Coordinates of C-alpha atoms in Angstrom, one line a residue:
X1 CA 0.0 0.0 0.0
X2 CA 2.7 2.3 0.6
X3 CA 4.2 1.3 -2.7
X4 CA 1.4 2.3 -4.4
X5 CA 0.7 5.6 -2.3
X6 CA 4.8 6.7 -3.1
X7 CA 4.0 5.8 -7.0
X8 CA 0.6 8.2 -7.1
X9 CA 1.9 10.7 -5.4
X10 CA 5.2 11.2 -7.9
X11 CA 3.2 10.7 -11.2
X12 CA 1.1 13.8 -9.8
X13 CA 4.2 15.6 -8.9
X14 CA 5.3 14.7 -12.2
X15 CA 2.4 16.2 -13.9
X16 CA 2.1 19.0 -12.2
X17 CA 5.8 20.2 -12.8
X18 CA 5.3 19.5 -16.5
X19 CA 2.2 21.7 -16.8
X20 CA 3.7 24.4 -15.0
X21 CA 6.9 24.7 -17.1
X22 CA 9.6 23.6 -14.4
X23 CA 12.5 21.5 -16.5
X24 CA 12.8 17.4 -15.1
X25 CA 16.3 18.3 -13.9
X26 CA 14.7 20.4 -10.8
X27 CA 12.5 17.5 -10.6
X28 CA 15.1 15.4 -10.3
X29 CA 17.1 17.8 -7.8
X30 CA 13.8 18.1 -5.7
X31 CA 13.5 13.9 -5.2
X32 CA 17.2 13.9 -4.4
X33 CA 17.3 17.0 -1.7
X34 CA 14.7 18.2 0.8
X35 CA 13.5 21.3 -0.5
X36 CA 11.1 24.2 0.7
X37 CA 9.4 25.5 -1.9
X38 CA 8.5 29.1 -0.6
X39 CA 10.3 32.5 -0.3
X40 CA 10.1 35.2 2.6
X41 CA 11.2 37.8 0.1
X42 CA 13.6 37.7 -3.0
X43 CA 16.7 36.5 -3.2
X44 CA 20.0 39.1 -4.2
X45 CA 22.8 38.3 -6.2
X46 CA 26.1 39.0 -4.7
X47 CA 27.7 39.9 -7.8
X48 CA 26.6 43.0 -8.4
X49 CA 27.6 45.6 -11.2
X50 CA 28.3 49.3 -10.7
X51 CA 26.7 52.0 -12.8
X52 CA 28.2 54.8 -14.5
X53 CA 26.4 57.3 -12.3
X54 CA 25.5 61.1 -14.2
X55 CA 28.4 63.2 -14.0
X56 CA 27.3 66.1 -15.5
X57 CA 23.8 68.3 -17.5
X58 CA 23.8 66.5 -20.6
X59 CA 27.0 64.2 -20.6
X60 CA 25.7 60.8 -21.9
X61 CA 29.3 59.1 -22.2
X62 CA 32.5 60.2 -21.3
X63 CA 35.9 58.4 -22.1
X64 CA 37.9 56.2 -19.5
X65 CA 41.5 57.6 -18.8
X66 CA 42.3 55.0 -16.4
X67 CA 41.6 52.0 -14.0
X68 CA 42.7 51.8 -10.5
X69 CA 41.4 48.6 -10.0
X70 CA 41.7 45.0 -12.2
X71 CA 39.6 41.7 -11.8
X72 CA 40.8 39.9 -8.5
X73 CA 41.4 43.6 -6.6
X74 CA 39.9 44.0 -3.0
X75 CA 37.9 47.6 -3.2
X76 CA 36.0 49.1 0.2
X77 CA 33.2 51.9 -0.3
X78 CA 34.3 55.1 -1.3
X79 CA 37.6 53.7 -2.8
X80 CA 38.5 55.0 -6.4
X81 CA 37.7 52.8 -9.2
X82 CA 39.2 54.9 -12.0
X83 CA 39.1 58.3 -14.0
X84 CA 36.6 59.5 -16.5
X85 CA 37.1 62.4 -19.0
X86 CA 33.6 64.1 -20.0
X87 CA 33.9 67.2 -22.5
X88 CA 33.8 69.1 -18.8
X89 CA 36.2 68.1 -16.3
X90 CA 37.9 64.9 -15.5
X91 CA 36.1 62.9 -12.8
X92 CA 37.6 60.2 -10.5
X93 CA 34.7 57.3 -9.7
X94 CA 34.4 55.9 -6.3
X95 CA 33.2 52.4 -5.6
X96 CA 29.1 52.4 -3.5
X97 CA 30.3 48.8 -2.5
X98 CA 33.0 46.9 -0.8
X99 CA 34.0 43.6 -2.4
X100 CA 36.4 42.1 -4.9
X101 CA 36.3 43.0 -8.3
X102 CA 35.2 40.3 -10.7
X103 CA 35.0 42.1 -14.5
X104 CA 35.5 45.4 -16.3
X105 CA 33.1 46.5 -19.2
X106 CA 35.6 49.2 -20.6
X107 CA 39.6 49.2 -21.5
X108 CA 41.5 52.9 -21.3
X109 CA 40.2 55.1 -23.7
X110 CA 37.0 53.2 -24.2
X111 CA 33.8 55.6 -24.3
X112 CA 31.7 54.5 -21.0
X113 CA 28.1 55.0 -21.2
X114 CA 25.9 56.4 -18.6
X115 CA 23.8 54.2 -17.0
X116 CA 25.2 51.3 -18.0
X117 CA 27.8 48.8 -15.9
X118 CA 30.9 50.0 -15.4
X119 CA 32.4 46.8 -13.6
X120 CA 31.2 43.8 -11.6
X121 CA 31.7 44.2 -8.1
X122 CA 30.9 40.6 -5.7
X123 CA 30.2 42.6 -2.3
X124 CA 31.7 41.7 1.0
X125 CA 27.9 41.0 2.5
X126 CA 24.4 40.8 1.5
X127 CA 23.2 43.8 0.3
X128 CA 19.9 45.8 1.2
X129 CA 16.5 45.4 -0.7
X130 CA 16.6 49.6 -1.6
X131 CA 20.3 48.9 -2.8
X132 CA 19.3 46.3 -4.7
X133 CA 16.6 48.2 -6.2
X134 CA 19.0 50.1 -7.6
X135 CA 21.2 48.1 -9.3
X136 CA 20.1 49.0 -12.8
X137 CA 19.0 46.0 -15.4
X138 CA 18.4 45.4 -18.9
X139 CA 15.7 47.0 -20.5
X140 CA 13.5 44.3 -20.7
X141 CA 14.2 41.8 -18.0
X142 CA 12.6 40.9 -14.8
X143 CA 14.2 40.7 -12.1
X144 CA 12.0 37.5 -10.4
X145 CA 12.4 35.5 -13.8
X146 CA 16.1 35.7 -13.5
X147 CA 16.6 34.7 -10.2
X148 CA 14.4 32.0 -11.3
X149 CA 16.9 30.9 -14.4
X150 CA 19.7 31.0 -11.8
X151 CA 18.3 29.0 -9.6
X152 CA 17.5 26.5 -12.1
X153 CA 20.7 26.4 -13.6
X154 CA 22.4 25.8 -10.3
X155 CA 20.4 22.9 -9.5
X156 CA 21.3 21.5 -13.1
X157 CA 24.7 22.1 -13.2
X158 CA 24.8 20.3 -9.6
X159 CA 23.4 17.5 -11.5
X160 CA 25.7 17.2 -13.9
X161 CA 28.2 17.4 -11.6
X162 CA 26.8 14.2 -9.9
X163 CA 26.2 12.0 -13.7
X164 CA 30.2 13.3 -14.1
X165 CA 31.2 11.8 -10.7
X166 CA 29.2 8.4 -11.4
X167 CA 30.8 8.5 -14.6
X168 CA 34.2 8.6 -13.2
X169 CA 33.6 6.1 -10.7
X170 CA 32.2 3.6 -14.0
X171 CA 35.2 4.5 -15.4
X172 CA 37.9 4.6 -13.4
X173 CA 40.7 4.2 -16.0
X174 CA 40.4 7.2 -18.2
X175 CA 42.7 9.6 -18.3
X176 CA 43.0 13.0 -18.1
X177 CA 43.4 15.2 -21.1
X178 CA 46.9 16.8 -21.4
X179 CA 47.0 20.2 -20.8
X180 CA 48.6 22.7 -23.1
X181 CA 52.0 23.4 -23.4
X182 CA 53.7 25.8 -21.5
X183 CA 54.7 28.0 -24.2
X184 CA 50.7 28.6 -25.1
X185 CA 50.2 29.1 -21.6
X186 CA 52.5 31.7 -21.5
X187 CA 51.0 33.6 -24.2
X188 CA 47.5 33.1 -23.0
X189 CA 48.7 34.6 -19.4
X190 CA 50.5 37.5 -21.1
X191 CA 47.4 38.6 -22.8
X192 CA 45.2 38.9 -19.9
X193 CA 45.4 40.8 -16.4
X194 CA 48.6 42.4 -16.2
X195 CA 49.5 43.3 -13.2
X196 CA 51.0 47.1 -12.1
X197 CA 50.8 50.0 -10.0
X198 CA 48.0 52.9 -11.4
X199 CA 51.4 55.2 -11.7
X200 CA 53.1 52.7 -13.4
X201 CA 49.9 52.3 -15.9
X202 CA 49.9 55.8 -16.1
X203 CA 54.0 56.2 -17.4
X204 CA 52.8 53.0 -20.3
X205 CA 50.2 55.6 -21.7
X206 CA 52.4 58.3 -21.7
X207 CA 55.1 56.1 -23.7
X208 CA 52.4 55.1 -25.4
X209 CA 53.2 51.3 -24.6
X210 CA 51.4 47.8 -24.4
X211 CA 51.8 46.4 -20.6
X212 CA 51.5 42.8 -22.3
X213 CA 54.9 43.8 -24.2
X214 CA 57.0 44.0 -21.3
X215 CA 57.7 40.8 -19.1
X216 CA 57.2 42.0 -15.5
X217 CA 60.1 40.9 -12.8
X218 CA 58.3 41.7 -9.8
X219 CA 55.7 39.3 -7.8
X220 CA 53.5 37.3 -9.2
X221 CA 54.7 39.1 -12.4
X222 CA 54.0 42.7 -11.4
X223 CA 55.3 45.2 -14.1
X224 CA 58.5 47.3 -12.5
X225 CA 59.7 51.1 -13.8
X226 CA 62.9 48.6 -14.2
X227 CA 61.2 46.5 -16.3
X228 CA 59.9 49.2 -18.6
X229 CA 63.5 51.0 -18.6
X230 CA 64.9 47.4 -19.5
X231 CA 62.4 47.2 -22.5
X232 CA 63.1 50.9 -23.4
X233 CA 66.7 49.9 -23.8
X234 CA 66.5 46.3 -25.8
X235 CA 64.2 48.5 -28.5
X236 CA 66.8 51.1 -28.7
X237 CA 69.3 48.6 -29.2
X238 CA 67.5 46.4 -32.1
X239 CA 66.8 50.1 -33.8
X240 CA 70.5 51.0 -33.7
X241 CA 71.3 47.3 -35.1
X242 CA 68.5 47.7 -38.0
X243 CA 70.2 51.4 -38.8
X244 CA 73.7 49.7 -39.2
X245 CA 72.4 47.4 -41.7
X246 CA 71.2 50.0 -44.0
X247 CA 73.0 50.9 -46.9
X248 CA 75.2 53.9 -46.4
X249 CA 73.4 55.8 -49.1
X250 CA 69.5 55.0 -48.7
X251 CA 67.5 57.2 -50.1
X252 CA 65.0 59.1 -47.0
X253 CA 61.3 59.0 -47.7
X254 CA 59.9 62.2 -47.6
X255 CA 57.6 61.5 -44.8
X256 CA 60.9 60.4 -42.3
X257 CA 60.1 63.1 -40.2
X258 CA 56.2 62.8 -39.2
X259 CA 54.8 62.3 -36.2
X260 CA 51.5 60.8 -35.5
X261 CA 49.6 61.9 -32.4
X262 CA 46.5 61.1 -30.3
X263 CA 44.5 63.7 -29.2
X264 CA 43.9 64.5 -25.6
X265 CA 40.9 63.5 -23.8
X266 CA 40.1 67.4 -23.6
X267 CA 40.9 67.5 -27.8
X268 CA 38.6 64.5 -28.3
X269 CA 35.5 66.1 -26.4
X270 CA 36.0 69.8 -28.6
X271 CA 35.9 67.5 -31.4
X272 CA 32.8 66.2 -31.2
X273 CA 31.5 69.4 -29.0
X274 CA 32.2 71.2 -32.5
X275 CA 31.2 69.1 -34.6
X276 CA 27.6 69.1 -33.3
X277 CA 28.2 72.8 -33.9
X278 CA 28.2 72.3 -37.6
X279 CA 24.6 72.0 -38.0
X280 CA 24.1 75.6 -36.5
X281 CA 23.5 78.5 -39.2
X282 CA 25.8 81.5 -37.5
X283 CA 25.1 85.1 -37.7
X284 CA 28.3 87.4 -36.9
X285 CA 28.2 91.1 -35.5
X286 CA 30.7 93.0 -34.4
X287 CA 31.1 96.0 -33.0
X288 CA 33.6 98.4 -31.4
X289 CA 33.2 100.1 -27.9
X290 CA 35.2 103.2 -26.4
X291 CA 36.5 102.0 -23.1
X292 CA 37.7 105.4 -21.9
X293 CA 35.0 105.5 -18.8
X294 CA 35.4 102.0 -17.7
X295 CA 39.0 102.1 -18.0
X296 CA 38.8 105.4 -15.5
X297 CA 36.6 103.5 -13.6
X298 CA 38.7 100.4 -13.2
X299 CA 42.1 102.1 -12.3
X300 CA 40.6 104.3 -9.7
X301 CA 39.3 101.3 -8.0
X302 CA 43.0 99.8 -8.2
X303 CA 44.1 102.9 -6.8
X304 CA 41.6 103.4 -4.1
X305 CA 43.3 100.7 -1.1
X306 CA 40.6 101.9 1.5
X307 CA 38.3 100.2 -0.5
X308 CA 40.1 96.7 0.1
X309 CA 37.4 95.7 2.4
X310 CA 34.7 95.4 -0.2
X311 CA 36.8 92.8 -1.8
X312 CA 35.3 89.2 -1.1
X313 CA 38.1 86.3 -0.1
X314 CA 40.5 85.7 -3.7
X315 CA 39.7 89.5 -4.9
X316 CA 42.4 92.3 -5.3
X317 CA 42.1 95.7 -7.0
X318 CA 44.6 94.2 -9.1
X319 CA 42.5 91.4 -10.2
X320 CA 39.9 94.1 -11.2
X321 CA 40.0 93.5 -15.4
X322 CA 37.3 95.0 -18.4
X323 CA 35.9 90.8 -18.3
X324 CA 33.5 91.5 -14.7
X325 CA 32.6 95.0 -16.6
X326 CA 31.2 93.1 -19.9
X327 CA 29.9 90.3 -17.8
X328 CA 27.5 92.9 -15.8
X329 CA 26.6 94.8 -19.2
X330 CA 25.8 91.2 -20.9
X331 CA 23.7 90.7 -17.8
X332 CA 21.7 93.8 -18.0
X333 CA 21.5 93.8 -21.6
X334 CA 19.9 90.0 -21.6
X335 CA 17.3 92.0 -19.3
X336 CA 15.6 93.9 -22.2
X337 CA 16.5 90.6 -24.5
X338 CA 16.0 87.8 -23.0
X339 CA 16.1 85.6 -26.4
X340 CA 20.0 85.7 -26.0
X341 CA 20.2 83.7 -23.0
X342 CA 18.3 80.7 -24.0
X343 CA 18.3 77.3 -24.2
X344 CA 17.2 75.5 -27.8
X345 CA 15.5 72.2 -27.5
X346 CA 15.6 69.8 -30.5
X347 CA 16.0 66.5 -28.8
X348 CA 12.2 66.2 -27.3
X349 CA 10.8 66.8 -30.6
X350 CA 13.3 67.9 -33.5
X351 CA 9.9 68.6 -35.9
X352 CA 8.7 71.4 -33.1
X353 CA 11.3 72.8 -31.5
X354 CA 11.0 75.0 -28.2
X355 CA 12.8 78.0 -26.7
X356 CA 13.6 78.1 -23.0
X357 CA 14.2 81.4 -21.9
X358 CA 16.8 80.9 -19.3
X359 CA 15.8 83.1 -15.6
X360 CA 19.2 83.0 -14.1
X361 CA 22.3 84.3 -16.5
X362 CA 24.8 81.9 -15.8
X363 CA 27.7 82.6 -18.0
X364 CA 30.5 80.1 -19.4
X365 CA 34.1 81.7 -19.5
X366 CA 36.6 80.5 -21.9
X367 CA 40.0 79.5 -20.3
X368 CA 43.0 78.4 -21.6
X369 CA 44.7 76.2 -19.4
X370 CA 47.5 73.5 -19.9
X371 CA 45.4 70.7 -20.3
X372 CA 43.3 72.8 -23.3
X373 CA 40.3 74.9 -23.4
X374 CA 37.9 75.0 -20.5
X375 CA 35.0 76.6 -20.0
X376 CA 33.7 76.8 -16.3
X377 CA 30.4 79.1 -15.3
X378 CA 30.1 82.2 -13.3
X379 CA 27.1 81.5 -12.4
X380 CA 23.7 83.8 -11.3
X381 CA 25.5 87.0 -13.2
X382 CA 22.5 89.1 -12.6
X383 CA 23.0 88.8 -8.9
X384 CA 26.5 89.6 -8.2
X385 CA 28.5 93.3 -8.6
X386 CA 31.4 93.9 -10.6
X387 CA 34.0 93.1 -7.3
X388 CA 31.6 89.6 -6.8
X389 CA 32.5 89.0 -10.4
X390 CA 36.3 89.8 -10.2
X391 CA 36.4 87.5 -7.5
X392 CA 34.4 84.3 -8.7
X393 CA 36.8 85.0 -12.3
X394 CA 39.8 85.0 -10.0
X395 CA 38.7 81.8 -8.7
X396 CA 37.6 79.7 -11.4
X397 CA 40.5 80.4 -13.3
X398 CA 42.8 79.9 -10.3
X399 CA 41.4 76.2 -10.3
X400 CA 41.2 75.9 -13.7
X401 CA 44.9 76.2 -14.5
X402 CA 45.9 73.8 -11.9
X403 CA 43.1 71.1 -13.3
X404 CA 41.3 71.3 -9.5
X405 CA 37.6 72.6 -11.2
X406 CA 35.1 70.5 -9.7
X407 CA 32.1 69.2 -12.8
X408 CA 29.1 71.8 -10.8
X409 CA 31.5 74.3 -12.0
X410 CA 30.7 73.6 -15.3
X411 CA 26.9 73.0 -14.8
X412 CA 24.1 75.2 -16.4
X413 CA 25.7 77.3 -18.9
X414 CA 23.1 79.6 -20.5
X415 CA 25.5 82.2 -22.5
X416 CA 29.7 82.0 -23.5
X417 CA 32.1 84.8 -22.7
X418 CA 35.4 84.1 -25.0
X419 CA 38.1 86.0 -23.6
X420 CA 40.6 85.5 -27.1
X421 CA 41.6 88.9 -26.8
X422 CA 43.7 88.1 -23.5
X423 CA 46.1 86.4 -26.1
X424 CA 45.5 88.5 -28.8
X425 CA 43.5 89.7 -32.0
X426 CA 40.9 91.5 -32.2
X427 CA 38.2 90.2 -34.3
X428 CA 37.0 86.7 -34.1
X429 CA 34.5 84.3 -35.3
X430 CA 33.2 82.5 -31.9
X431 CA 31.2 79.1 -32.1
X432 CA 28.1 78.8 -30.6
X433 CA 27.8 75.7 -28.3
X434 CA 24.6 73.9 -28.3
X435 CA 21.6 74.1 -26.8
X436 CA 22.8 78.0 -26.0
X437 CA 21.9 80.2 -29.1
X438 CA 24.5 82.7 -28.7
X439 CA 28.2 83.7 -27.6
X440 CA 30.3 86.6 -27.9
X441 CA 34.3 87.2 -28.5
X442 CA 36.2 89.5 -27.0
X443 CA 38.9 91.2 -28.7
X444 CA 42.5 92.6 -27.4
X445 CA 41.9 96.6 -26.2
X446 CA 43.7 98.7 -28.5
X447 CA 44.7 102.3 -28.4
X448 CA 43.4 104.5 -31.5
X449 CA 43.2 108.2 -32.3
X450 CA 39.7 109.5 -32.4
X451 CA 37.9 112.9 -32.3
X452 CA 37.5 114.5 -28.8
X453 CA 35.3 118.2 -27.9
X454 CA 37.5 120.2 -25.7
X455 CA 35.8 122.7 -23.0
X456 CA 36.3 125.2 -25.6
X457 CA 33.8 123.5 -28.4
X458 CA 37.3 122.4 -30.4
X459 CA 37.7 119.2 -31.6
X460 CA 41.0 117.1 -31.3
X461 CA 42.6 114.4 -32.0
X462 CA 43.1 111.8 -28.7
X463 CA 44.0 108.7 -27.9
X464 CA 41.7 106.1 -26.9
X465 CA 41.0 102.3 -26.0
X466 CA 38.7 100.3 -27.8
X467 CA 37.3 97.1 -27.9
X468 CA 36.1 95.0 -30.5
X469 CA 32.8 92.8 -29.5
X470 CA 32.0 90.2 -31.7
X471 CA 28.6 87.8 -31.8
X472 CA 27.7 85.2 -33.4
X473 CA 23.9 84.0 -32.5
X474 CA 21.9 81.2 -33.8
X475 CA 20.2 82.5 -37.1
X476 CA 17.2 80.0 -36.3
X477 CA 16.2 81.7 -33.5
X478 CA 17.9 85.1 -33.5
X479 CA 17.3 87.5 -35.9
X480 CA 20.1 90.1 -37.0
X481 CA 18.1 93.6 -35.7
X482 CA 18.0 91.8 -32.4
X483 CA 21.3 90.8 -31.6
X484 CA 22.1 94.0 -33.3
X485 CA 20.6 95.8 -30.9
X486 CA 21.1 94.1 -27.4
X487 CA 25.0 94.6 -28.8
X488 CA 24.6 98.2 -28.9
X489 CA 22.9 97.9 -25.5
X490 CA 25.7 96.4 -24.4
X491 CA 28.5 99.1 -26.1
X492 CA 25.9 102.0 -24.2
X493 CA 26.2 100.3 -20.6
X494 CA 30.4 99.7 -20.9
X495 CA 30.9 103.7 -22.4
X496 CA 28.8 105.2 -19.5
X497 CA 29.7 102.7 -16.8
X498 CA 28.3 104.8 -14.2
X499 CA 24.5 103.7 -16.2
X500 CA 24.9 99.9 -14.6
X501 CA 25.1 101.3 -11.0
X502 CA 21.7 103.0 -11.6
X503 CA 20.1 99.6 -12.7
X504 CA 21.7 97.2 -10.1
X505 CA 19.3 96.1 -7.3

């Protein structure tokens, strides 16, 4: 009877797995293990991977410079995982977990999408239900079903495991297969993890080497400075052996002398900043400005040290230049023409565009620093005073030449200042940068001779500065007779300075 009982009750297990999809192999695992077949709540993966988190307003990849961290290496939270470069700033990316590095999506100078997994990280412990939730998947997938899958193919591989071991034990007298020879297992090796210090990673880029090249002497292989000096010199000697084997008299080709070059990371991002650039119709204005009054204006400020104590923290008198002047005529002009300082939106709907007229007037300054052109924002224009300005200028470009700008200083750009004329020329054809419709160039201040109406009703001849303002504006939106006019706005505010005191507020 209990036969018979043990017999019924299996062919109804059996039929009930097959109508409800589950494969015979978790059958199987179920009759050969005690199993409880219910869940509190969901089960977590321990490998986990770790998003590219937004860096920046608008940055949708940005290019890896380099990795602290390779499969196998122990990471805790908050420790550095490696260095992005957006068209903005570079960025240094800490780990939200601690754990040992299983995989990474992206070699050195791959483009690293946001959103997506920048490495696998298997976590120390279990982690939360909320951090789990946001451990971003595939579009697509479900979460439950996958677990599911995992499960199942646990259990199966267990069983094969088993069906090998019985085999085995039938079959006690094969053999094992050879393995490869040592030679192939060298090469293999060479070609995966190499193993080296971030600085010594970052002296292979700059010699623009391959780490699997150079046979590392230190532990367990580790690539040495020696080891890269040593490779250094062997090259050197097989190019000076391949030299004495030419003919005394070979003829040079032409091209002997090129050098081919990458382009920085900061190169790469104007690139493709510019090239988006080329789909913008530009409309150019320029015109010139007689900087007599704000120059008067600026150098009794310098010479006025009693008034040292309205200078913020990083502001001198000395640090008082024409650049916080235009910034606060700009600000007021954009007052009476707001269309300026906007924001052009094609990506929502490119077959009806839309015009966001930006409220705060936070403008990008060109700088030219050693690592290339960067353009950080002096942000809420309208709000600050010309000394305000001087000082958030003096600090930007403090931190910009010494690669210290942090990305919120980059953030929300509405309208460009380039300040060309710092290095020189005087009339310039600025790009505009997308989704702002506008920018403006400054040139060098020059001294000309112009016309001048003594006391006595006489006119004569005077030297003067002037500076050359040139736009360029987005002839989609902006029509020439408006940013002709908020130009000459602009030229009416910086000859009568003392105009912008009686509009501040």
């Amino acid at each position: 009877m209990e036969i018979a009982l043990n017999f019924l009750m299996r062919r109804l297990a059996t039929q009930y797995l097959r109508g409800s999809g589950i494969s015979r192999a978790r059958f199987r695992y179920s009759q050969q293990y005690p199993t409880r077949l219910f869940h509190a709540s969901p089960v977590v993966q321990k490998v986990v991977p770790f998003m590219l988190a937004d860096i920046g307003e608008g940055i949708t990849q940005c290019q890896v410079v380099q990795w602290f961290v390779e499969p196998g290496s122990q990471v805790e939270q908050f420790d550095p995982i490696c260095e992005v470069q957006s068209d903005k700033a570079s960025v240094e990316i800490t780990s939200r977990f601690g754990g040992v590095i299983k995989s990474l999506h992206y070699a050195v100078d791959d483009m690293a999408i946001v959103g997506k997994a920048l490495v696998d990280i298997d976590v120390d412990d279990a982690i939360s239900l909320d951090d789990a939730g946001s451990i971003s998947q595939q579009p697509g997938s479900d979460k439950s079903e996958q677990l599911a899958k995992d499960d199942l193919t646990s259990m199966e591989e267990s069983l094969q495991r088993q069906d090998t071991e019985q085999s085995q034990q039938v079959h006690p007298d094969t053999k094992e297969i050879p393995s490869a020879s040592p030679e192939a297992a060298l090469s293999t090796s060479r070609k995966g993890a190499a193993i080296a210090t971030p600085a010594i990673r970052h002296l292979l880029r700059k010699l623009q080497l391959d780490i699997h090249d150079i046979i590392g002497t230190g532990k367990d292989g580790r690539v040495k400075k020696e080891d890269i000096d040593a490779y250094i010199s062997s090259f050197g000697a097989s190019e000076d052996s391949q030299r004495a084997a030419q003919p005394p008299h070979a003829t040079m080709d032409s091209s002997h002398g090129d050098k081919v070059v990458n382009l920085t990371n900061t190169e790469k991002q104007m690139f493709a900043v510019m090239t988006e650039s080329l789909s913008i119709p530009h409309f150019l204005y320029s015109n010139t400005i007689d900087t007599t009054n704000v120059e008067y204006t600026r150098k009794a400020i310098i010479d006025q040290k009693h008034l040292s104590p309205l200078f913020k923290t990083g502001a001198t008198a000395s640090r008082i230049t024409m650049l916080p002047f235009v910034l606060k005529a700009i600000s007021q002009a954009f007052n009476s023409y707001p269309r300026l300082n906007a924001h052009l939106d094609l990506k929502n709907n490119p077959a009806k565009p839309q015009l966001t007229m930006k409220a705060s007037h936070n403008f990008g300054i060109a700088v030219d620093t050693p690592q290339g052109l960067l353009v950080p924002v002096v942000k809420d224009v309208q709000n600050h005073s010309v000394l305000s300005l001087a000082a958030e200028i003096g600090r930007l470009n403090s931190l910009a030449q010494v690669g210290k700008l942090a990305p919120t200083d980059f953030k929300g750009a509405t309208f460009t200042v380039s300040n060309i004329g710092s290095i020189g020329g005087g009339v310039v054809s600025p790009v505009i940068v997308g989704p702002q419709v506008a920018i403006v160039g400054l040139g060098r201040t020059r001294w000309v001779p112009g016309f001048h109406t003594n006391a006595a009703g006489e006119e004569i001849v005077v030297k003067k500065p002037e500076l050359t303002l040139n736009w360029s504006a987005d002839h989609r939106i902006l029509d020439g007779a408006t940013t002709a006019r908020c130009a000459e706005f602009v030229r009416a505010f910086l000859e009568n300075p003392a105009t912008l005191s009686l509009l501040l507020r």
